[in-house]
Short mmCIF file of C-alpha atoms in Angstrom, two decimals:
data_model
loop_
_atom_site.label_atom_id
_atom_site.label_comp_id
_atom_site.label_asym_id
_atom_site.label_seq_id
_atom_site.Cartn_x
_atom_site.Cartn_y
_atom_site.Cartn_z
CA MET A 1 184.01 308.17 282.40
CA GLU A 2 186.07 305.10 283.21
CA GLN A 3 183.82 303.79 285.46
CA SER A 4 181.19 303.55 284.07
CA GLU A 5 182.64 301.57 280.55
CA ILE A 6 183.83 298.76 282.73
CA HIS A 7 180.33 298.76 284.78
CA PRO A 8 177.25 300.20 283.12
CA GLY A 9 174.28 299.23 284.03
CA GLN A 10 174.76 297.58 287.33
CA ARG A 11 172.26 299.29 289.74
CA THR A 12 168.57 298.13 286.77
CA GLN A 13 171.52 294.66 286.75
CA ARG A 14 171.20 294.41 289.76
CA ILE A 15 167.11 295.16 290.49
CA LEU A 16 166.87 292.61 287.92
CA ASP A 17 169.20 289.79 289.42
CA ILE A 18 166.71 289.90 291.95
CA ALA A 19 163.83 290.40 290.38
CA ALA A 20 164.20 287.39 288.71
CA ALA A 21 165.97 285.39 292.10
CA LEU A 22 162.51 286.26 294.05
CA ALA A 23 160.23 285.86 290.85
CA VAL A 24 161.91 282.49 290.29
CA LEU A 25 161.86 281.14 294.20
CA GLY A 26 158.56 282.73 294.66
CA ALA A 27 157.05 280.42 291.60
CA LEU A 28 158.54 277.16 292.83
CA ALA A 29 157.56 277.34 296.70
CA VAL A 30 153.85 278.05 293.98
CA VAL A 31 154.37 275.04 292.48
CA ILE A 32 155.02 272.60 295.32
CA PHE A 33 153.61 273.96 298.03
CA TYR A 34 150.47 275.34 296.06
CA ALA A 35 150.17 273.06 292.24
CA PRO A 36 147.87 270.23 292.90
CA LEU A 37 148.42 266.89 293.57
CA GLU A 38 147.78 265.12 289.24
CA ALA A 39 145.33 262.40 289.55
CA THR A 40 147.26 259.55 287.63
CA MET A 41 150.67 261.44 287.64
CA GLY A 42 152.05 262.19 290.47
CA ALA A 43 153.78 264.82 292.10
CA VAL A 44 156.06 264.48 288.27
CA GLN A 45 153.88 266.16 286.97
CA LYS A 46 154.97 269.48 288.48
CA ILE A 47 158.00 269.04 286.12
CA PHE A 48 155.27 270.78 283.91
CA TYR A 49 155.18 274.26 285.23
CA PHE A 50 158.50 274.85 284.66
CA HIS A 51 159.65 273.02 281.63
CA LEU A 52 156.07 274.88 280.16
CA SER A 53 157.73 278.38 280.78
CA ALA A 54 161.52 277.54 279.97
CA ALA A 55 160.60 276.67 276.99
CA TRP A 56 157.75 279.59 276.11
CA ALA A 57 161.04 281.62 276.83
CA GLY A 58 162.69 279.85 275.25
CA MET A 59 160.89 280.72 272.28
CA LEU A 60 159.71 284.27 272.89
CA SER A 61 164.20 284.89 273.53
CA PHE A 62 164.61 283.48 269.99
CA MET A 63 161.49 285.94 267.87
CA ILE A 64 163.82 288.58 270.32
CA ALA A 65 166.55 287.58 268.59
CA ALA A 66 165.04 286.99 265.28
CA ILE A 67 163.85 290.83 265.68
CA ALA A 68 167.53 292.15 266.57
CA GLY A 69 168.36 290.28 263.22
CA GLY A 70 166.00 292.31 261.86
CA ILE A 71 166.50 295.23 262.95
CA TYR A 72 170.19 295.09 262.63
CA LEU A 73 170.07 294.29 258.73
CA ALA A 74 168.36 298.17 258.82
CA ARG A 75 170.01 300.11 261.34
CA ARG A 76 173.85 298.11 261.13
CA GLN A 77 173.46 299.22 265.29
CA THR A 78 175.83 296.66 266.70
CA ARG A 79 173.32 297.48 269.35
CA TRP A 80 171.23 294.90 267.98
CA ASP A 81 173.63 292.72 267.11
CA GLN A 82 174.58 292.46 270.68
CA LEU A 83 171.22 291.71 271.62
CA SER A 84 170.50 289.26 269.09
CA LEU A 85 173.18 287.50 269.78
CA SER A 86 172.56 287.19 273.23
CA ALA A 87 168.96 286.03 271.99
CA VAL A 88 170.10 283.06 271.85
CA GLU A 89 171.77 282.52 273.34
CA VAL A 90 170.11 282.54 276.48
CA GLY A 91 167.17 281.86 274.47
CA LEU A 92 169.43 278.29 273.75
CA VAL A 93 169.79 277.60 277.48
CA LEU A 94 165.52 277.94 278.42
CA MET A 95 165.05 275.35 275.47
CA LEU A 96 168.23 273.13 277.18
CA MET A 97 166.31 273.87 280.27
CA ALA A 98 162.57 272.48 278.71
CA ILE A 99 163.99 269.26 277.01
CA VAL A 100 165.55 268.21 279.58
CA GLY A 101 163.21 268.13 281.86
CA GLY A 102 160.32 267.50 279.46
CA SER A 103 162.55 263.83 279.22
CA ILE A 104 162.94 263.71 282.57
CA TRP A 105 158.96 263.82 283.33
CA ALA A 106 158.71 261.50 280.67
CA ARG A 107 161.01 259.05 281.70
CA GLN A 108 158.45 258.68 284.86
CA ALA A 109 155.54 259.40 283.39
CA TRP A 110 154.90 257.48 280.69
CA ASN A 111 158.63 255.10 280.99
CA THR A 112 160.52 256.43 277.86
CA TRP A 113 163.30 259.37 277.95
CA TRP A 114 161.56 260.88 274.83
CA THR A 115 158.75 261.47 272.59
CA TRP A 116 158.18 263.18 269.90
CA ASP A 117 155.46 264.79 271.26
CA PRO A 118 154.90 267.68 267.81
CA ARG A 119 155.80 270.05 270.76
CA LEU A 120 158.98 268.88 272.06
CA THR A 121 160.05 267.95 268.13
CA THR A 122 159.96 271.37 267.35
CA VAL A 123 162.11 272.86 270.04
CA THR A 124 165.01 270.91 270.08
CA ILE A 125 164.51 271.06 266.60
CA MET A 126 164.72 275.21 266.68
CA GLU A 127 168.18 273.99 269.55
CA LEU A 128 169.88 272.94 266.64
CA VAL A 129 169.12 275.99 263.88
CA TYR A 130 170.48 277.82 266.60
CA LEU A 131 173.22 275.97 267.51
CA ALA A 132 173.90 276.08 263.95
CA TYR A 133 174.16 280.47 264.69
CA PHE A 134 177.27 279.70 266.77
CA LEU A 135 179.43 277.98 265.01
CA LEU A 136 177.50 280.50 261.86
CA ARG A 137 179.26 282.74 263.92
CA GLN A 138 182.45 281.02 264.61
CA GLY A 139 183.40 280.47 261.21
CA VAL A 140 183.36 284.09 259.65
CA ASP A 141 185.95 286.11 260.93
CA ASP A 142 185.34 289.76 260.28
CA PRO A 143 182.82 291.46 262.79
CA GLU A 144 180.00 293.12 260.34
CA ARG A 145 180.26 290.46 258.04
CA ARG A 146 179.48 287.86 261.39
CA ALA A 147 176.19 289.99 262.69
CA ARG A 148 175.46 290.37 259.21
CA PHE A 149 174.66 286.19 259.05
CA GLY A 150 173.39 286.08 261.80
CA ALA A 151 170.93 288.30 261.31
CA VAL A 152 169.74 286.60 258.20
CA TYR A 153 169.54 283.02 259.76
CA ALA A 154 167.84 284.66 263.48
CA VAL A 155 165.62 285.65 260.31
CA VAL A 156 165.28 282.81 258.39
CA GLY A 157 165.21 280.47 261.53
CA PHE A 158 163.24 281.30 263.05
CA LEU A 159 160.69 281.59 259.72
CA SER A 160 160.61 277.81 259.70
CA VAL A 161 159.39 277.99 263.32
CA PRO A 162 155.21 277.46 262.31
CA LEU A 163 155.21 276.02 259.22
CA MET A 164 157.92 273.37 260.93
CA TYR A 165 155.41 273.30 263.47
CA LEU A 166 152.70 272.69 261.34
CA SER A 167 154.52 268.75 259.34
CA ILE A 168 155.08 267.89 263.05
CA HIS A 169 151.54 267.83 263.97
CA LEU A 170 150.35 267.21 260.34
CA TYR A 171 152.53 263.59 260.57
CA ARG A 172 152.40 263.09 264.14
CA THR A 173 148.26 262.80 264.00
CA ILE A 174 148.99 260.03 260.77
CA HIS A 175 151.35 258.24 263.35
CA PRO A 176 150.01 258.59 266.28
CA LEU A 177 152.08 258.21 269.27
CA LEU A 178 153.71 253.86 269.97
CA LEU A 179 155.08 255.18 272.33
CA GLY A 180 153.82 257.23 275.47
CA SER A 181 150.97 259.61 275.52
CA SER A 182 151.76 263.06 273.98
CA ALA A 183 152.28 265.70 277.44
CA SER A 184 149.23 267.80 277.46
CA ASP A 185 147.54 265.90 275.34
CA GLY A 186 145.21 264.18 278.78
CA MET A 187 146.28 266.79 280.16
CA GLN A 188 142.97 269.20 281.90
CA LEU A 189 144.68 271.98 284.13
CA ALA A 190 142.36 273.13 287.14
CA PRO A 191 141.97 276.34 287.70
CA ARG A 192 145.13 275.86 290.27
CA MET A 193 146.76 275.03 287.76
CA THR A 194 146.16 277.42 286.13
CA GLN A 195 147.35 280.27 288.35
CA THR A 196 150.60 278.05 288.92
CA LEU A 197 151.04 278.49 285.16
CA LEU A 198 150.67 281.85 285.12
CA ILE A 199 152.61 282.98 288.37
CA SER A 200 155.83 280.33 286.51
CA LEU A 201 155.71 282.37 282.79
CA ALA A 202 156.08 285.77 283.95
CA ALA A 203 158.35 283.88 286.98
CA PHE A 204 160.00 283.12 283.61
CA SER A 205 159.61 286.40 281.87
CA VAL A 206 161.96 287.95 283.97
CA LEU A 207 163.78 285.39 284.29
CA LEU A 208 164.66 285.76 281.44
CA ALA A 209 164.76 289.84 281.25
CA ALA A 210 167.68 289.23 283.66
CA LEU A 211 169.58 286.89 281.72
CA LEU A 212 169.24 288.66 278.82
CA TYR A 213 170.31 292.63 279.96
CA ARG A 214 173.58 290.53 282.21
CA ARG A 215 174.22 288.33 278.18
CA VAL A 216 174.19 291.86 277.12
CA ARG A 217 176.32 293.81 279.05
CA LEU A 218 178.67 291.43 278.38
CA ALA A 219 178.60 291.34 274.49
CA ARG A 220 179.05 295.08 275.26
CA LEU A 221 182.34 294.40 278.12
CA ALA A 222 183.75 291.62 274.54
CA ASP A 223 183.33 294.15 271.83
CA THR A 224 185.10 297.16 274.32
CA LEU A 225 187.91 294.56 274.15
CA ASP A 226 188.06 293.96 271.06
CA ALA A 227 187.99 297.28 270.04
CA LEU A 228 191.21 297.65 272.35
CA ARG A 229 193.36 295.12 270.92
CA GLN A 230 192.48 297.07 267.33
CA GLN A 231 193.90 299.80 268.75
CA MET A 232 196.73 298.71 269.93
CA ASP A 233 197.91 295.99 266.89
CA MET B 1 154.06 259.77 296.21
CA ASN B 2 156.15 257.99 293.90
CA SER B 3 157.12 260.33 292.01
CA LEU B 4 157.95 263.07 294.42
CA PRO B 5 162.19 262.15 293.91
CA TRP B 6 162.08 261.71 289.63
CA MET B 7 159.98 265.33 290.85
CA VAL B 8 162.05 266.88 293.46
CA GLY B 9 165.91 265.26 290.38
CA GLY B 10 164.16 267.56 287.85
CA TYR B 11 163.32 270.57 289.53
CA ILE B 12 167.70 269.92 290.57
CA VAL B 13 168.69 269.29 286.96
CA MET B 14 166.18 272.08 285.65
CA LEU B 15 167.77 274.78 287.91
CA GLY B 16 171.31 273.62 287.94
CA LEU B 17 171.26 274.15 284.23
CA LEU B 18 170.04 277.08 284.51
CA VAL B 19 172.43 278.29 287.57
CA ILE B 20 175.02 276.75 285.56
CA TYR B 21 174.22 279.49 282.44
CA ILE B 22 174.88 282.91 285.02
CA ILE B 23 178.14 281.68 286.53
CA THR B 24 179.35 281.21 283.36
CA LEU B 25 178.36 284.41 282.64
CA LEU B 26 179.51 286.01 285.66
CA VAL B 27 182.37 284.32 285.00
CA ARG B 28 182.96 285.14 281.60
CA ALA B 29 181.85 289.81 283.10
CA ARG B 30 185.14 288.88 284.89
CA ARG B 31 187.84 287.65 282.84
CA LEU B 32 186.21 290.61 280.12
CA LYS B 33 186.98 292.88 283.47
CA ALA B 34 190.12 291.83 283.96
CA ALA B 35 191.82 292.27 280.04
CA ILE B 36 190.03 295.47 279.90
CA ARG B 37 191.88 296.99 282.32
CA ALA B 38 195.42 295.41 281.38
CA ARG B 39 195.16 296.61 278.03
CA LYS B 40 194.45 299.42 279.44
CA LYS B 41 197.09 299.79 281.32
CA GLN B 42 199.25 299.32 278.09
CA LEU B 43 197.88 302.63 277.07
CA MET C 1 160.15 300.24 232.69
CA ASN C 2 163.20 298.29 231.19
CA ARG C 3 164.24 297.28 234.46
CA ARG C 4 161.80 293.20 234.04
CA PRO C 5 163.19 291.97 231.26
CA ARG C 6 166.97 293.07 232.03
CA PHE C 7 166.62 291.22 235.14
CA TRP C 8 165.30 287.88 233.95
CA ARG C 9 167.46 287.94 231.14
CA ALA C 10 170.41 288.45 233.47
CA ALA C 11 168.93 285.43 235.99
CA LEU C 12 168.80 283.44 233.09
CA THR C 13 171.82 283.87 231.85
CA VAL C 14 173.30 283.58 235.23
CA ALA C 15 171.36 279.89 235.40
CA TRP C 16 173.59 279.13 231.95
CA LYS C 17 176.50 279.33 232.29
CA ASP C 18 176.13 277.60 234.94
CA LEU C 19 174.62 274.85 233.01
CA LEU C 20 176.99 275.22 230.56
CA THR C 21 180.19 275.32 232.60
CA GLU C 22 178.84 271.97 234.80
CA TRP C 23 177.82 270.30 230.62
CA ARG C 24 182.24 270.88 230.24
CA SER C 25 182.97 269.38 232.54
CA ARG C 26 180.44 266.86 234.29
CA GLU C 27 182.19 267.25 237.96
CA ALA C 28 179.70 268.08 240.31
CA PHE C 29 176.46 266.57 238.42
CA SER C 30 178.53 263.45 238.07
CA ALA C 31 179.92 264.28 242.32
CA MET C 32 176.97 264.03 242.55
CA LEU C 33 175.31 260.73 240.66
CA VAL C 34 177.63 258.81 241.84
CA PHE C 35 177.88 259.19 245.45
CA ALA C 36 172.89 259.64 245.34
CA LEU C 37 174.32 255.52 244.25
CA LEU C 38 175.51 255.06 247.06
CA VAL C 39 173.85 256.32 249.60
CA ILE C 40 171.02 254.21 247.45
CA PHE C 41 173.06 251.03 248.50
CA ILE C 42 174.45 251.52 252.53
CA PHE C 43 170.92 252.36 252.93
CA ASN C 44 170.18 248.14 251.39
CA PHE C 45 172.53 247.34 253.51
CA ALA C 46 171.13 249.61 256.47
CA LEU C 47 167.30 249.46 256.10
CA GLU C 48 165.00 245.63 255.55
CA LEU C 49 163.25 246.09 252.92
CA LYS C 50 160.62 244.64 252.92
CA PRO C 51 158.21 244.81 250.21
CA ALA C 52 155.74 245.68 252.10
CA ALA C 53 158.16 248.29 253.88
CA ARG C 54 158.80 249.80 250.88
CA ALA C 55 157.10 252.25 249.69
CA GLU C 56 157.11 253.64 252.48
CA ILE C 57 161.05 253.54 253.46
CA SER C 58 161.22 253.82 249.45
CA ALA C 59 159.97 257.28 250.08
CA GLY C 60 162.59 258.64 252.78
CA ILE C 61 165.92 256.86 250.87
CA LEU C 62 164.85 258.73 247.36
CA TRP C 63 164.84 262.02 249.61
CA VAL C 64 167.57 262.19 252.08
CA THR C 65 169.57 260.67 249.16
CA LEU C 66 168.79 263.68 246.99
CA CYS C 67 168.77 266.01 250.08
CA PHE C 68 172.69 264.69 250.89
CA ALA C 69 173.40 264.90 247.34
CA GLY C 70 172.26 268.61 246.32
CA ALA C 71 173.98 269.96 250.06
CA LEU C 72 177.00 269.12 247.65
CA GLY C 73 176.28 269.99 244.08
CA LEU C 74 175.45 273.50 246.14
CA ASN C 75 178.95 273.37 248.06
CA ARG C 76 180.36 272.69 244.94
CA ALA C 77 178.70 274.80 242.64
CA TRP C 78 179.54 277.94 245.44
CA VAL C 79 183.23 277.23 246.31
CA SER C 80 184.90 276.86 242.53
CA GLU C 81 183.37 279.93 242.45
CA LYS C 82 184.45 281.58 245.28
CA ASP C 83 188.41 280.08 244.79
CA ARG C 84 188.48 281.19 240.98
CA GLY C 85 187.29 284.59 242.23
CA CYS C 86 184.60 283.86 239.99
CA LEU C 87 182.05 286.11 242.27
CA ASP C 88 183.93 288.90 242.26
CA GLY C 89 182.90 289.37 238.89
CA LEU C 90 179.62 288.45 239.17
CA LEU C 91 178.85 290.90 242.01
CA LEU C 92 180.46 293.92 240.34
CA ALA C 93 178.62 293.19 236.71
CA PRO C 94 175.88 295.99 236.52
CA VAL C 95 172.68 294.00 237.36
CA ASP C 96 170.71 293.70 240.56
CA ARG C 97 172.28 290.48 243.16
CA ALA C 98 168.68 288.79 243.15
CA ALA C 99 169.40 287.72 239.25
CA LEU C 100 171.70 286.05 240.52
CA TYR C 101 169.90 284.98 242.98
CA PHE C 102 167.35 282.98 240.40
CA GLY C 103 170.34 282.57 238.05
CA LYS C 104 171.61 280.45 240.54
CA LEU C 105 169.11 278.45 241.82
CA PHE C 106 167.21 278.33 238.81
CA SER C 107 170.87 276.79 237.45
CA GLY C 108 170.15 274.11 240.93
CA TRP C 109 167.43 272.81 240.51
CA LEU C 110 167.90 271.67 236.94
CA ILE C 111 170.50 270.38 237.84
CA LEU C 112 168.99 268.08 240.85
CA MET C 113 166.47 267.33 238.56
CA LEU C 114 168.51 265.38 236.14
CA ILE C 115 170.07 263.60 239.28
CA ALA C 116 166.14 262.38 240.03
CA ALA C 117 165.69 261.54 236.56
CA VAL C 118 168.34 259.47 236.80
CA LEU C 119 167.54 258.28 240.45
CA LEU C 120 164.52 256.98 239.74
CA PRO C 121 164.73 254.68 236.79
CA ILE C 122 168.34 253.17 238.37
CA TYR C 123 166.24 252.69 242.06
CA GLY C 124 162.96 251.33 240.36
CA LEU C 125 165.50 248.27 239.32
CA LEU C 126 167.22 247.83 242.20
CA TYR C 127 164.57 247.83 244.94
CA ASN C 128 161.06 246.23 241.99
CA GLN C 129 159.15 249.61 242.46
CA ASN C 130 158.13 251.91 239.82
CA LEU C 131 158.80 255.83 241.07
CA ILE C 132 158.24 257.43 238.07
CA LEU C 133 154.18 258.64 238.75
CA PRO C 134 153.49 261.96 237.68
CA GLY C 135 152.42 263.34 241.19
CA LEU C 136 155.47 261.93 242.48
CA LEU C 137 156.82 264.27 240.19
CA LEU C 138 156.05 266.96 240.97
CA PHE C 139 156.78 267.03 244.46
CA ILE C 140 159.71 265.97 244.05
CA ALA C 141 160.20 269.40 241.48
CA LEU C 142 158.99 271.44 244.17
CA GLY C 143 161.06 270.00 247.27
CA VAL C 144 163.57 270.10 245.50
CA GLU C 145 163.30 274.02 244.82
CA GLY C 146 162.24 274.89 248.36
CA TYR C 147 164.85 272.90 249.53
CA LEU C 148 167.28 274.94 247.32
CA ALA C 149 166.26 277.71 247.69
CA VAL C 150 166.98 278.87 251.09
CA GLY C 151 171.05 276.40 250.34
CA THR C 152 170.86 278.70 248.03
CA LEU C 153 171.81 281.40 250.21
CA LEU C 154 173.10 279.48 253.01
CA ALA C 155 175.29 278.52 250.26
CA ALA C 156 176.63 281.86 249.53
CA MET C 157 176.89 282.13 253.82
CA ALA C 158 178.49 279.07 253.76
CA VAL C 159 180.66 279.83 251.49
CA GLN C 160 182.60 282.96 253.44
CA ALA C 161 183.00 280.80 255.94
CA ARG C 162 185.45 278.47 257.35
CA SER C 163 184.20 274.97 257.47
CA ARG C 164 182.54 275.55 254.71
CA ASP C 165 182.00 272.45 253.00
CA LEU C 166 180.49 270.94 256.85
CA LEU C 167 178.86 274.47 257.86
CA LEU C 168 176.02 273.62 255.07
CA PRO C 169 173.95 271.38 255.87
CA VAL C 170 174.76 272.21 259.64
CA LEU C 171 172.04 275.18 258.47
CA LEU C 172 170.03 274.05 255.52
CA PHE C 173 168.81 271.06 257.17
CA PRO C 174 166.96 271.91 260.26
CA VAL C 175 165.31 274.69 258.44
CA THR C 176 164.29 273.04 255.27
CA LEU C 177 162.91 270.02 257.06
CA PRO C 178 159.15 270.92 257.01
CA ALA C 179 159.97 271.05 253.24
CA LEU C 180 161.62 267.63 254.38
CA ILE C 181 159.25 266.51 256.52
CA ALA C 182 156.48 267.51 253.23
CA ALA C 183 158.00 266.20 250.74
CA VAL C 184 158.30 262.54 252.32
CA LYS C 185 155.49 262.10 253.24
CA ALA C 186 153.12 263.23 250.42
CA SER C 187 156.18 261.15 247.86
CA SER C 188 154.64 257.39 250.26
CA THR C 189 151.93 258.44 250.39
CA LEU C 190 151.26 258.54 246.22
CA LEU C 191 153.14 255.67 245.92
CA SER C 192 151.13 253.57 248.51
CA GLY C 193 148.48 254.30 246.28
CA LEU C 194 146.30 256.40 248.20
CA PRO C 195 143.54 258.62 247.32
CA TRP C 196 144.62 262.65 246.21
CA VAL C 197 142.95 263.70 249.34
CA ASP C 198 144.97 262.88 251.57
CA VAL C 199 148.50 264.62 249.48
CA GLN C 200 147.02 267.25 249.04
CA PRO C 201 147.76 269.02 253.09
CA TRP C 202 151.23 267.77 252.64
CA LEU C 203 150.77 269.77 248.84
CA MET C 204 149.93 273.51 251.17
CA LEU C 205 152.37 272.47 253.10
CA LEU C 206 155.29 272.16 250.81
CA LEU C 207 153.70 274.94 248.37
CA ALA C 208 153.53 277.65 251.27
CA PHE C 209 157.14 276.75 252.46
CA ASP C 210 158.31 276.81 249.13
CA LEU C 211 156.77 280.51 248.44
CA ILE C 212 158.23 281.34 251.74
CA PHE C 213 161.33 281.05 251.67
CA THR C 214 162.29 282.08 247.77
CA VAL C 215 160.78 285.26 249.21
CA VAL C 216 162.67 285.44 251.86
CA ALA C 217 165.83 284.36 250.69
CA TRP C 218 165.66 286.91 247.95
CA LEU C 219 165.27 289.07 249.52
CA ALA C 220 167.83 287.99 252.54
CA PHE C 221 170.78 287.68 249.40
CA ASP C 222 171.06 291.05 248.75
CA ILE C 223 172.25 291.75 252.06
CA VAL C 224 173.77 288.24 252.48
CA MET C 225 176.57 289.18 249.57
CA GLU C 226 176.97 293.44 250.77
CA GLU C 227 180.83 293.96 249.74
#
């Protein structure tokens, strides 16, 4: 049906969009009104909830990208490459949110725009790895090869995360930070904080699902267009 | 609190990035759909 | 099972071919060596090498130099294959593709180790610091292996893409960062004369990286070389 080709999965998309919007706004309300003020840092500490949730959702997205890449290599079905590509792009956006949020928080709390905290550093390097993913894809003309290379790199990139975190963490325990302290090092979570955090994490999970769904549909549209272009040439 | 404007600023930036991304998704989708419709008419 | 000896013999043959080609022209080796020496010189003017800071910085300079030279070498190794059409010939040979991977890895490793062998004494002369310690040599060997294990795979991909020269470092550096950190920290710890127990965690990390990524790259190589 022509209609469904241009508007596939619209109902599901709508449901996810509404759920995500409600979840994020709801979590924001919880952060503003329910979460307690932290003793030393004050209101700015509340950035932590969305900062951490975005980082977590971003990392989850990269993991999905790696798994989808692996499945693509095993089955060679386009839909897995579409998922992998979408998960990388969405992951990049979520991670960027986390990095920028963390930076603003650090600037107010510890008077520095950047802390070489192992988690933050790992996350930023991951950002670079997956930006390189897009550079790699852009440089390959053949679509099949593009998907294949992307999948391999998505897997290899994600595999480097554990060792990356370990090495940076080990490096830092030997070289303690001179400027500012690590974000969550000295932070103790009161029960209401933990609850707020869990709510934020849940909200971002729903957001991730909605974003992924939308981005995958976009990828399908792009592939449809490419197929049409090839048909005509 | 003293750091309230920073919190607000931080959230505005974070959510702003999100909103910008969503807008780009919508715009890209619209462009693709238009291009697809155009091609189909040619066929 | 006759496949085993054939596999390793094929790998060694590929490595031997690469080394022989390199020996005859010495193009890549000379370029890498000159480049490496230039980098060391630039560092001299870029950084203040006070004697107290030397141990820390020397390790860093050494590894940055090796990484850049390594990337240069990888690029040349693969680009010349592809442009001369040798790549297709190699792929047509009735040999496990993975043998090609190990052959390239081994020849690359040997060449980079040779570069290091020349660099260490020169660096020692320029900065009055002895870098020829057995522990350090071990870490150079391990670090280079890990770096090139990933590098060989990524170079095989990059060479099939546009802007390949720029693409390889961009792909390679972030992913090999754990190995680089471990190698630099271990090297500087050794150069500072600290006890072996301080070096151990870095050794473990580097070994883990080498093992995991050599296996992964080996498996992925076949996929990357399809068609």
